[in-house]
CSV table of C-alpha atoms and ligand atoms in Angstrom, one decimal:
chain,number,residue,atom,x,y,z
A,1,MET,CA,0.0,-0.1,0.0
A,2,THR,CA,1.3,3.6,-0.8
A,3,GLU,CA,0.1,7.1,-0.4
A,4,ALA,CA,-1.5,6.9,-3.7
A,5,THR,CA,-3.5,3.9,-3.0
A,6,ASN,CA,-7.1,4.3,-4.6
A,7,ILE,CA,-10.2,3.0,-2.7
A,8,LEU,CA,-13.7,2.7,-4.3
A,9,ALA,CA,-16.4,3.3,-1.6
A,10,ILE,CA,-20.2,2.7,-1.5
A,11,GLU,CA,-22.5,4.4,1.0
A,12,THR,CA,-26.1,3.5,1.2
A,13,SER,CA,-26.9,4.0,4.9
A,14,CYS,CA,-30.0,6.3,4.6
A,15,ASP,CA,-31.5,8.1,1.6
A,16,GLU,CA,-28.4,8.9,-0.4
A,17,THR,CA,-27.0,6.4,-2.9
A,18,ALA,CA,-23.3,7.4,-3.1
A,19,ALA,CA,-20.1,6.1,-4.6
A,20,ALA,CA,-16.6,7.6,-4.6
A,21,VAL,CA,-12.9,7.0,-5.6
A,22,VAL,CA,-10.4,8.5,-3.1
A,23,SER,CA,-6.7,8.4,-3.5
A,24,GLY,CA,-4.3,8.3,-0.5
A,25,GLY,CA,-7.2,8.8,2.1
A,26,ARG,CA,-7.7,12.5,1.1
A,27,GLU,CA,-7.6,13.2,-2.6
A,28,VAL,CA,-11.1,12.9,-4.0
A,29,LEU,CA,-11.1,11.6,-7.6
A,30,SER,CA,-14.8,11.2,-7.9
A,31,SER,CA,-17.8,11.6,-5.6
A,32,VAL,CA,-21.3,10.8,-6.9
A,33,VAL,CA,-24.4,11.2,-4.8
A,34,ALA,CA,-27.9,10.5,-5.9
A,35,SER,CA,-30.3,12.0,-3.4
A,36,GLN,CA,-33.7,10.5,-2.9
A,37,VAL,CA,-35.0,13.7,-1.1
A,38,ASP,CA,-37.8,14.2,-3.6
A,39,LEU,CA,-39.1,10.7,-3.2
A,40,HIS,CA,-39.5,11.1,0.7
A,41,ALA,CA,-40.5,14.7,0.8
A,42,ARG,CA,-44.2,13.9,0.5
A,43,TYR,CA,-43.9,11.8,3.7
A,44,GLY,CA,-42.0,14.4,5.6
A,45,GLY,CA,-39.2,11.9,6.5
A,46,VAL,CA,-37.3,8.9,5.1
A,47,VAL,CA,-39.4,5.8,4.4
A,48,PRO,CA,-37.1,2.7,4.8
A,49,GLU,CA,-38.8,0.5,2.3
A,50,VAL,CA,-38.9,3.2,-0.3
A,51,ALA,CA,-35.2,4.0,0.4
A,52,SER,CA,-33.9,0.5,-0.1
A,53,ARG,CA,-35.8,0.1,-3.4
A,54,ALA,CA,-34.4,3.3,-4.7
A,55,HIS,CA,-30.9,2.3,-3.8
A,56,LEU,CA,-31.3,-0.9,-5.7
A,57,GLU,CA,-32.4,0.9,-8.8
A,58,SER,CA,-29.6,3.4,-8.9
A,59,ILE,CA,-26.7,1.7,-7.2
A,60,ASN,CA,-25.0,0.1,-10.4
A,61,ALA,CA,-25.1,3.4,-12.4
A,62,ILE,CA,-23.7,5.4,-9.5
A,63,ILE,CA,-20.8,3.1,-9.1
A,64,GLN,CA,-20.2,3.2,-12.9
A,65,LYS,CA,-20.2,7.0,-12.8
A,66,ALA,CA,-17.9,7.2,-9.8
A,67,MET,CA,-15.5,4.9,-11.7
A,68,SER,CA,-15.7,6.7,-15.0
A,69,ASP,CA,-15.4,10.1,-13.3
A,70,SER,CA,-12.2,9.0,-11.5
A,71,GLY,CA,-10.6,8.2,-14.8
A,72,LEU,CA,-9.4,5.0,-13.3
A,73,LYS,CA,-9.7,1.3,-14.3
A,74,PRO,CA,-10.8,-1.6,-12.0
A,75,LYS,CA,-7.0,-2.7,-12.0
A,76,ASP,CA,-6.1,0.7,-10.3
A,77,ILE,CA,-8.4,0.0,-7.3
A,78,SER,CA,-6.7,-1.5,-4.2
A,79,ALA,CA,-9.8,-2.0,-2.1
A,80,VAL,CA,-13.6,-1.7,-1.9
A,81,ALA,CA,-15.0,0.1,1.2
A,82,VAL,CA,-18.6,0.2,2.3
A,83,THR,CA,-20.7,1.7,5.2
A,84,ARG,CA,-21.6,-1.4,7.3
A,85,GLU,CA,-23.2,0.6,10.3
A,86,PRO,CA,-25.2,2.2,11.5
A,87,GLY,CA,-28.2,3.0,9.2
A,88,LEU,CA,-31.4,1.5,7.8
A,89,VAL,CA,-30.8,-2.1,7.5
A,90,GLY,CA,-32.5,-2.6,4.1
A,91,SER,CA,-30.4,0.3,2.6
A,92,LEU,CA,-27.2,-0.8,4.1
A,93,LEU,CA,-27.8,-4.3,2.6
A,94,VAL,CA,-27.9,-3.0,-0.9
A,95,GLY,CA,-24.5,-1.2,-0.6
A,96,MET,CA,-23.0,-4.2,1.3
A,97,MET,CA,-24.0,-6.6,-1.5
A,98,ALA,CA,-22.6,-4.4,-4.2
A,99,ALA,CA,-19.3,-4.0,-2.3
A,100,LYS,CA,-18.9,-7.6,-1.6
A,101,THR,CA,-19.5,-8.5,-5.2
A,102,LEU,CA,-16.9,-6.0,-6.5
A,103,ALA,CA,-14.3,-7.0,-3.9
A,104,TRP,CA,-14.9,-10.7,-4.9
A,105,VAL,CA,-14.7,-10.0,-8.7
A,106,TRP,CA,-11.8,-7.7,-8.5
A,107,ARG,CA,-9.9,-9.8,-6.0
A,108,VAL,CA,-9.2,-6.9,-3.6
A,109,PRO,CA,-9.8,-6.4,0.2
A,110,LEU,CA,-13.3,-5.3,1.5
A,111,ILE,CA,-13.4,-2.8,4.2
A,112,GLY,CA,-16.4,-2.1,6.3
A,113,VAL,CA,-16.7,1.4,7.8
A,114,ASN,CA,-18.7,3.1,10.5
A,115,HIS,CA,-20.8,5.9,9.0
A,116,VAL,CA,-20.6,8.2,12.0
A,117,TYR,CA,-16.7,7.9,12.1
A,118,ALA,CA,-16.7,8.6,8.4
A,119,HIS,CA,-18.5,11.9,9.0
A,120,ALA,CA,-15.8,12.8,11.6
A,121,TYR,CA,-13.2,12.3,8.8
A,122,SER,CA,-15.0,14.3,6.2
A,123,ALA,CA,-13.1,17.5,7.1
A,124,ALA,CA,-9.8,15.8,5.8
A,125,LEU,CA,-11.2,15.4,2.2
A,126,ASP,CA,-9.6,17.5,-0.5
A,127,ALA,CA,-7.9,19.3,2.5
A,128,GLU,CA,-4.9,19.1,4.9
A,129,ALA,CA,-4.7,16.2,7.1
A,130,ILE,CA,-6.4,16.4,10.5
A,131,GLU,CA,-4.1,16.9,13.6
A,132,TYR,CA,-5.0,14.5,16.3
A,133,SER,CA,-6.1,14.4,19.1
A,134,ALA,CA,-9.5,15.8,18.2
A,135,VAL,CA,-13.0,16.3,19.6
A,136,ALA,CA,-15.5,15.6,16.8
A,137,LEU,CA,-19.2,16.8,17.0
A,138,ILE,CA,-21.3,14.8,14.6
A,139,CYS,CA,-24.8,16.1,14.0
A,140,SER,CA,-27.0,14.7,11.2
A,141,GLY,CA,-30.5,13.4,10.7
A,142,GLY,CA,-29.8,10.2,12.3
A,143,HIS,CA,-26.9,11.0,14.8
A,144,THR,CA,-25.8,13.5,17.4
A,145,ALA,CA,-22.8,12.6,19.2
A,146,LEU,CA,-19.4,13.9,20.5
A,147,TYR,CA,-16.3,11.8,20.3
A,148,LYS,CA,-12.7,12.0,21.5
A,149,CYS,CA,-10.6,10.9,18.5
A,150,ASP,CA,-6.8,9.8,18.9
A,151,SER,CA,-6.7,9.0,15.2
A,152,PRO,CA,-9.3,8.6,12.3
A,153,VAL,CA,-10.0,5.0,13.5
A,154,GLU,CA,-9.7,5.4,17.3
A,155,MET,CA,-12.9,7.0,18.6
A,156,GLU,CA,-14.2,7.2,22.1
A,157,LEU,CA,-17.9,8.2,22.6
A,158,LEU,CA,-18.1,11.1,25.0
A,159,GLY,CA,-21.8,11.8,24.7
A,160,ALA,CA,-24.9,11.4,22.5
A,161,THR,CA,-28.5,12.2,22.1
A,162,ILE,CA,-30.9,10.4,24.4
A,163,ASP,CA,-33.8,11.0,22.0
A,164,ASP,CA,-33.9,12.9,18.6
A,165,ALA,CA,-30.9,13.8,16.5
A,166,ALA,CA,-30.3,17.4,15.9
A,167,GLY,CA,-31.1,17.1,12.1
A,168,GLU,CA,-34.2,15.1,12.9
A,169,ALA,CA,-35.3,17.9,15.2
A,170,PHE,CA,-34.7,20.4,12.3
A,171,ASP,CA,-36.8,18.2,10.0
A,172,LYS,CA,-39.6,17.8,12.4
A,173,VAL,CA,-39.7,21.4,13.4
A,174,ALA,CA,-39.9,22.4,9.6
A,175,GLY,CA,-42.8,20.1,9.4
A,176,ILE,CA,-44.6,22.0,12.2
A,177,LEU,CA,-43.8,25.3,10.6
A,178,LYS,CA,-44.8,24.0,7.3
A,179,LEU,CA,-41.4,24.8,5.7
A,180,GLY,CA,-40.8,21.6,3.8
A,181,PHE,CA,-38.3,18.8,3.9
A,182,PRO,CA,-35.3,18.5,4.5
A,183,GLY,CA,-35.8,20.9,7.4
A,184,GLY,CA,-32.3,22.1,8.0
A,185,PRO,CA,-31.8,24.2,5.0
A,186,ALA,CA,-35.4,25.4,5.0
A,187,ILE,CA,-35.2,26.6,8.7
A,188,GLU,CA,-31.8,28.2,8.1
A,189,ARG,CA,-33.4,30.2,5.1
A,190,ALA,CA,-36.5,31.1,7.1
A,191,ALA,CA,-34.4,32.2,10.2
A,192,ARG,CA,-32.5,34.7,8.2
A,193,ASP,CA,-35.7,37.0,8.3
A,194,GLY,CA,-36.5,36.3,11.9
A,195,GLU,CA,-35.3,37.4,15.3
A,196,ALA,CA,-34.0,34.7,17.7
A,197,ARG,CA,-34.7,36.7,20.7
A,198,ALA,CA,-38.4,37.0,19.7
A,199,VAL,CA,-39.1,33.5,21.0
A,200,ASP,CA,-37.2,32.0,23.8
A,201,PHE,CA,-37.1,28.3,23.5
A,202,PRO,CA,-35.6,26.0,26.1
A,203,ARG,CA,-31.9,24.8,26.0
A,204,PRO,CA,-32.2,21.1,27.1
A,205,LEU,CA,-29.6,19.4,29.2
A,206,LEU,CA,-27.4,22.3,29.7
A,207,GLY,CA,-26.9,21.8,33.5
A,208,GLY,CA,-24.2,19.7,35.1
A,209,ASN,CA,-21.3,18.3,33.2
A,210,SER,CA,-23.4,16.2,30.7
A,211,LEU,CA,-22.1,15.7,27.3
A,212,ASP,CA,-25.4,14.1,26.2
A,213,PHE,CA,-28.0,15.9,24.2
A,214,SER,CA,-31.9,16.1,24.1
A,215,PHE,CA,-33.9,17.7,21.4
A,216,SER,CA,-37.3,16.2,21.7
A,217,GLY,CA,-38.5,18.6,24.4
A,218,LEU,CA,-37.3,21.5,22.2
A,219,LYS,CA,-39.5,20.1,19.3
A,220,THR,CA,-42.5,19.9,21.7
A,221,ALA,CA,-41.9,23.5,22.8
A,222,VAL,CA,-42.1,24.6,19.2
A,223,LEU,CA,-45.3,22.6,18.7
A,224,TYR,CA,-46.9,24.2,21.8
A,225,HIS,CA,-45.7,27.7,20.5
A,226,VAL,CA,-47.6,27.1,17.4
A,227,ASN,CA,-50.7,25.2,18.6
A,228,GLY,CA,-50.8,26.2,22.3
A,229,VAL,CA,-50.4,24.1,25.3
A,230,PRO,CA,-53.1,21.4,25.1
A,231,GLY,CA,-56.1,22.5,27.2
A,232,ALA,CA,-54.2,25.4,28.8
A,233,HIS,CA,-56.6,28.1,27.6
A,234,ARG,CA,-59.5,26.3,29.2
A,235,LYS,CA,-57.9,26.0,32.5
A,236,LYS,CA,-56.3,29.6,32.8
A,237,ALA,CA,-58.4,32.6,31.7
A,238,ASN,CA,-55.2,34.5,30.5
A,239,SER,CA,-53.6,31.7,28.5
A,240,PRO,CA,-53.6,32.5,24.9
A,241,ARG,CA,-55.9,30.4,22.6
A,242,PRO,CA,-54.1,28.0,20.3
A,243,VAL,CA,-53.3,29.8,17.1
A,244,GLY,CA,-52.1,27.1,14.5
A,245,ILE,CA,-49.5,27.6,11.8
A,246,GLU,CA,-52.1,28.7,9.3
A,247,ASN,CA,-52.6,31.9,11.4
A,248,PHE,CA,-48.9,32.7,11.8
A,249,THR,CA,-47.5,35.7,9.9
A,250,GLN,CA,-44.4,35.2,7.8
A,251,LYS,CA,-42.5,37.1,10.4
A,252,GLN,CA,-43.9,34.8,13.2
A,253,VAL,CA,-42.7,31.9,11.2
A,254,ALA,CA,-39.3,33.3,10.7
A,255,ASP,CA,-38.9,34.4,14.5
A,256,ALA,CA,-39.9,30.7,15.5
A,257,ALA,CA,-37.4,29.3,13.0
A,258,ALA,CA,-34.7,31.7,14.3
A,259,GLY,CA,-35.5,31.0,17.9
A,260,PHE,CA,-35.3,27.2,17.4
A,261,GLN,CA,-32.1,27.4,15.4
A,262,ALA,CA,-30.5,29.5,18.1
A,263,ALA,CA,-31.6,27.0,20.8
A,264,VAL,CA,-30.1,24.0,18.9
A,265,VAL,CA,-26.8,25.9,18.1
A,266,ASP,CA,-26.5,27.0,21.7
A,267,VAL,CA,-26.9,23.4,23.0
A,268,LEU,CA,-24.5,22.1,20.4
A,269,ALA,CA,-22.0,24.7,21.0
A,270,CYS,CA,-22.1,24.5,24.8
A,271,LYS,CA,-21.4,20.7,24.6
A,272,LEU,CA,-18.7,21.0,22.2
A,273,ARG,CA,-17.0,23.8,24.4
A,274,ARG,CA,-17.4,21.5,27.4
A,275,ALA,CA,-15.7,18.5,25.6
A,276,ALA,CA,-12.9,20.8,24.2
A,277,GLU,CA,-12.2,21.9,27.8
A,278,LEU,CA,-12.3,18.3,29.1
A,279,VAL,CA,-10.1,16.7,26.4
A,280,ARG,CA,-7.9,19.7,25.4
A,281,PRO,CA,-7.5,18.4,21.8
A,282,ARG,CA,-5.5,19.9,19.0
A,283,SER,CA,-8.5,20.0,16.6
A,284,LEU,CA,-12.2,20.5,16.8
A,285,ILE,CA,-14.1,18.6,14.0
A,286,ILE,CA,-17.7,19.2,13.0
A,287,GLY,CA,-19.5,16.8,10.6
A,288,GLY,CA,-22.8,15.5,9.4
A,289,GLY,CA,-25.6,17.2,7.5
A,290,VAL,CA,-26.2,19.9,10.3
A,291,SER,CA,-22.5,21.0,10.0
A,292,ALA,CA,-23.7,22.9,6.9
A,293,ASN,CA,-25.4,25.3,9.2
A,294,GLU,CA,-23.8,28.7,9.0
A,295,ALA,CA,-24.8,29.7,12.8
A,296,LEU,CA,-23.1,26.3,14.0
A,297,ARG,CA,-20.1,27.0,12.0
A,298,THR,CA,-19.7,30.5,13.4
A,299,ALA,CA,-20.4,29.3,16.8
A,300,ALA,CA,-17.7,26.5,16.5
A,301,GLY,CA,-15.3,29.0,15.2
A,302,LYS,CA,-15.5,31.0,18.3
A,303,ILE,CA,-15.0,28.0,20.5
A,304,ALA,CA,-12.0,26.9,18.5
A,305,GLU,CA,-10.7,30.5,19.1
A,306,LYS,CA,-11.3,30.4,22.8
A,307,THR,CA,-9.8,26.9,23.4
A,308,GLY,CA,-6.9,27.4,21.0
A,309,CYS,CA,-7.7,24.4,18.8
A,310,ALA,CA,-7.8,24.1,15.0
A,311,LEU,CA,-11.4,24.1,13.7
A,312,ARG,CA,-11.9,21.5,10.8
A,313,LEU,CA,-15.1,21.9,8.9
A,314,PRO,CA,-16.0,19.7,5.9
A,315,GLN,CA,-16.4,21.3,2.5
A,316,MET,CA,-20.2,21.8,2.0
A,317,ARG,CA,-20.5,18.9,-0.5
A,318,PHE,CA,-19.0,16.5,2.1
A,319,THR,CA,-21.4,17.6,5.0
A,320,ILE,CA,-24.3,15.5,3.6
A,321,ASP,CA,-23.9,11.7,3.2
A,322,ASN,CA,-21.4,10.9,0.6
A,323,ALA,CA,-19.0,8.0,-0.1
A,324,ALA,CA,-15.8,10.0,-0.3
A,325,MET,CA,-15.7,10.1,3.6
A,326,VAL,CA,-16.0,6.3,3.6
A,327,ALA,CA,-13.3,5.9,1.1
A,328,GLY,CA,-11.1,8.3,3.0
A,329,LEU,CA,-11.5,6.6,6.3
A,330,ALA,CA,-11.0,3.2,4.7
A,331,TRP,CA,-7.6,4.2,3.7
A,332,HIS,CA,-6.7,4.4,7.3
A,333,HIS,CA,-8.2,1.1,8.0
A,334,LEU,CA,-6.1,-0.5,5.2
A,335,ARG,CA,-3.0,1.3,6.4
A,336,ALA,CA,-3.6,-0.3,9.9
A,337,GLY,CA,-4.1,-3.7,8.2
A,338,LYS,CA,-7.9,-3.8,9.1
A,339,THR,CA,-9.6,-5.4,6.4
A,340,ASP,CA,-12.8,-7.6,6.4
A,341,THR,CA,-13.8,-10.9,5.1
A,342,LEU,CA,-16.7,-11.3,2.6
A,343,ASP,CA,-19.1,-12.6,5.3
A,344,ILE,CA,-19.3,-9.3,7.3
A,345,GLU,CA,-22.8,-8.1,8.1
A,346,VAL,CA,-24.5,-4.7,8.4
A,347,THR,CA,-25.6,-3.4,11.9
A,348,PRO,CA,-28.4,-1.0,12.1
A,349,THR,CA,-27.6,0.7,15.3
A,350,VAL,CA,-24.4,1.1,17.3
A,351,ARG,CA,-23.7,3.2,20.4
A,352,ARG,CA,-20.1,3.4,21.1
B,401,LIG,O1,-25.6,13.7,7.3
B,401,LIG,P1,-26.9,13.6,6.6
B,401,LIG,O2,-27.0,13.9,5.1
B,401,LIG,O3,-27.7,12.3,6.9
B,401,LIG,C1,-27.6,11.5,8.1
B,401,LIG,O4,-26.7,10.8,8.3
B,401,LIG,O5,-28.6,11.6,8.9
B,401,LIG,O6,-27.8,14.7,7.4
B,401,LIG,C2,-29.1,15.1,7.0
B,401,LIG,C3,-29.6,16.1,8.0
B,401,LIG,C4,-31.0,16.4,7.9
B,401,LIG,O7,-31.8,16.3,9.0
B,401,LIG,C5,-31.0,17.9,7.3
B,401,LIG,O8,-32.3,18.6,7.8
B,401,LIG,C6,-29.8,18.4,8.1
B,401,LIG,O9,-29.0,17.4,8.0
B,401,LIG,N1,-29.3,19.6,7.6
B,401,LIG,C7,-29.2,20.8,8.2
B,401,LIG,C8,-28.7,21.7,7.1
B,401,LIG,N2,-28.5,21.0,6.0
B,401,LIG,C9,-28.8,19.7,6.3
B,401,LIG,N3,-29.6,21.2,9.4
B,401,LIG,C10,-29.3,22.5,9.8
B,401,LIG,N4,-28.9,23.4,8.8
B,401,LIG,C11,-28.5,23.1,7.6
B,401,LIG,N5,-28.1,23.9,6.7
B,402,LIG,ZN1,-24.8,10.8,7.8
């Protein structure tokens, strides 16, 4: 194996069918992502059965495009990597079968990769190598967790959400505010015209030293802000009557979006700072779909400055699910001699 070793990776853990070729762990030769977002938009969330069928329909074409965009031939590929955990089991299986088939036909090693660890590596793609140790905050539609990382493959869980993921809260609150799916970008857009101070939403789990997160109460607070606390106006004469989103002005929607976004960012930033002060790492890493959020990026920048850490943010195209981060991380597995046999299985949930 050399610095220029090329790895083809496949990622199908949720609703993006992705394939990529990465050289030497960081140079992205191709990265193809087919989003299913339009398919799931009408349901306001990802429907697992619909997702796995869609992966099946597009996977071969996506792999072919990743290979042709890279300009490489199969003989130039040294290993095939794949997301093996965590994710929707039917979706993971589609990618896993494709990866096993290619590894077998091309007679190269198979490398199974953890999707969340791959998000924590995405800041190294088409960029400088990350300096370790690091604290990584991964926040996406399926995960919100903090890790201490001693290298790309040595991750220790410091804290995680005890209910909803941050991106999931963005998606659900966007549903309540009738802003569309996926919620993160829609809320960020709406929040630009709003005032965060106009609505004071709770900041859950900020007390003590906890590094865990909770977003489900915050989501309920938005629901009550829009629809009223169930039955409250009947019990107390001065409680406002339920309003309903259809009676909200555009400004009220924008204020609610801004207030919600500020609450999520405050919580994420507070925990990131707490973890940075505990671990005293060289780098702070943010990854996952929510790391595209400008307010979060700004807040993380301030924490990096205060704690003297280097801030490592993924390029926008590597914030959402992609296979380049899987190929990049797999290079470190290969370098450490960690390859898998063709009988590995997918795992839907992992907490470690
Ligand atoms: O990493 P990702 O593509 O998928 C998972 O692994 O879950 O993350 C998707 C999530 C969605 O919940 C989406 O609403 C959120 O990331 N997201 C954002 C933004 N862009 C995407 N959340 C906040 N602000 C954004 N700009
Ligand atoms: Zn993800």
